[in-house]
């Protein structure tokens, strides 16, 4: 099964959504994930000594999860 679909929001749209949401930091990478009932983008953001993963619904653009990990200096 492929998870690519014409109704998925593309990377440029997802990047704009995340940049607006986080207000600072730099988007570092993206991955498209799927579980039983949802397809979503995982967007990794680097910001001031932290790594932040923002999960975005691939169809609606809604933020699903925002997790922050402090990086060791």
Short mmCIF file of C-alpha atoms in Angstrom, two decimals:
data_model
loop_
_atom_site.label_atom_id
_atom_site.label_comp_id
_atom_site.label_asym_id
_atom_site.label_seq_id
_atom_site.Cartn_x
_atom_site.Cartn_y
_atom_site.Cartn_z
CA UNK A 1 0.00 0.00 0.00
CA UNK A 2 1.24 3.42 -0.88
CA UNK A 3 0.31 6.35 1.33
CA UNK A 4 0.71 8.91 -1.41
CA UNK A 5 -2.56 10.51 -2.31
CA UNK A 6 -3.64 13.60 -4.22
CA UNK A 7 -5.49 14.93 -1.18
CA UNK A 8 -2.37 15.00 1.01
CA UNK A 9 -0.97 18.42 1.82
CA UNK A 10 2.42 18.84 0.16
CA UNK A 11 5.71 19.63 1.88
CA UNK A 12 5.65 23.36 1.12
CA UNK A 13 2.19 23.69 2.67
CA UNK A 14 3.15 21.58 5.71
CA UNK A 15 6.35 23.61 6.15
CA UNK A 16 4.35 26.89 6.15
CA UNK A 17 1.90 25.49 8.71
CA UNK A 18 4.71 24.38 11.04
CA UNK A 19 6.74 27.58 10.64
CA UNK A 20 3.67 29.63 11.54
CA UNK A 21 2.92 27.33 14.48
CA UNK A 22 6.42 27.32 16.00
CA UNK A 23 7.17 30.99 15.35
CA UNK A 24 10.94 30.32 15.51
CA UNK A 25 13.41 27.58 14.78
CA UNK A 26 14.34 25.89 11.55
CA UNK A 27 12.59 22.97 9.90
CA UNK A 28 15.27 20.29 9.51
CA UNK A 29 13.49 17.26 8.04
CA UNK A 30 10.14 15.67 7.30
CA UNK A 31 8.76 12.18 7.09
CA UNK A 32 5.35 10.90 6.09
CA UNK A 33 4.00 8.32 8.54
CA UNK A 34 0.87 6.20 8.72
CA UNK A 35 -0.71 4.28 11.56
CA UNK A 36 -3.98 2.34 11.52
CA UNK A 37 -6.28 5.33 11.18
CA UNK A 38 -4.19 8.40 10.36
CA UNK A 39 -1.60 9.64 7.89
CA UNK A 40 0.57 12.46 9.17
CA UNK A 41 3.77 14.39 8.59
CA UNK A 42 6.45 14.31 11.29
CA UNK A 43 8.37 17.57 11.03
CA UNK A 44 11.63 17.92 12.95
CA UNK A 45 12.50 21.47 13.97
CA UNK A 46 15.80 22.64 15.48
CA UNK A 47 15.52 25.59 17.85
CA UNK A 48 17.97 26.98 20.41
CA UNK A 49 19.41 23.75 21.83
CA UNK A 50 16.20 21.80 21.40
CA UNK A 51 14.83 19.35 18.88
CA UNK A 52 11.10 19.57 18.37
CA UNK A 53 8.91 17.05 16.53
CA UNK A 54 5.60 18.38 15.31
CA UNK A 55 3.11 15.86 13.91
CA UNK A 56 0.71 17.35 11.37
CA UNK A 57 -2.35 15.62 9.91
CA UNK A 58 -1.46 15.05 6.25
CA UNK A 59 -4.98 15.84 5.03
CA UNK A 60 -6.23 18.65 7.28
CA UNK A 61 -2.98 20.37 8.30
CA UNK A 62 -4.02 20.23 11.96
CA UNK A 63 -1.26 19.93 14.56
CA UNK A 64 -1.59 16.55 16.29
CA UNK A 65 1.46 16.30 18.57
CA UNK A 66 4.22 18.70 19.57
CA UNK A 67 7.10 17.12 21.50
CA UNK A 68 10.34 18.80 22.58
CA UNK A 69 13.65 17.14 23.41
CA UNK A 70 16.45 19.08 25.09
CA UNK A 71 19.74 18.44 23.31
CA UNK A 72 22.82 17.72 25.41
CA UNK A 73 25.57 20.34 24.97
#
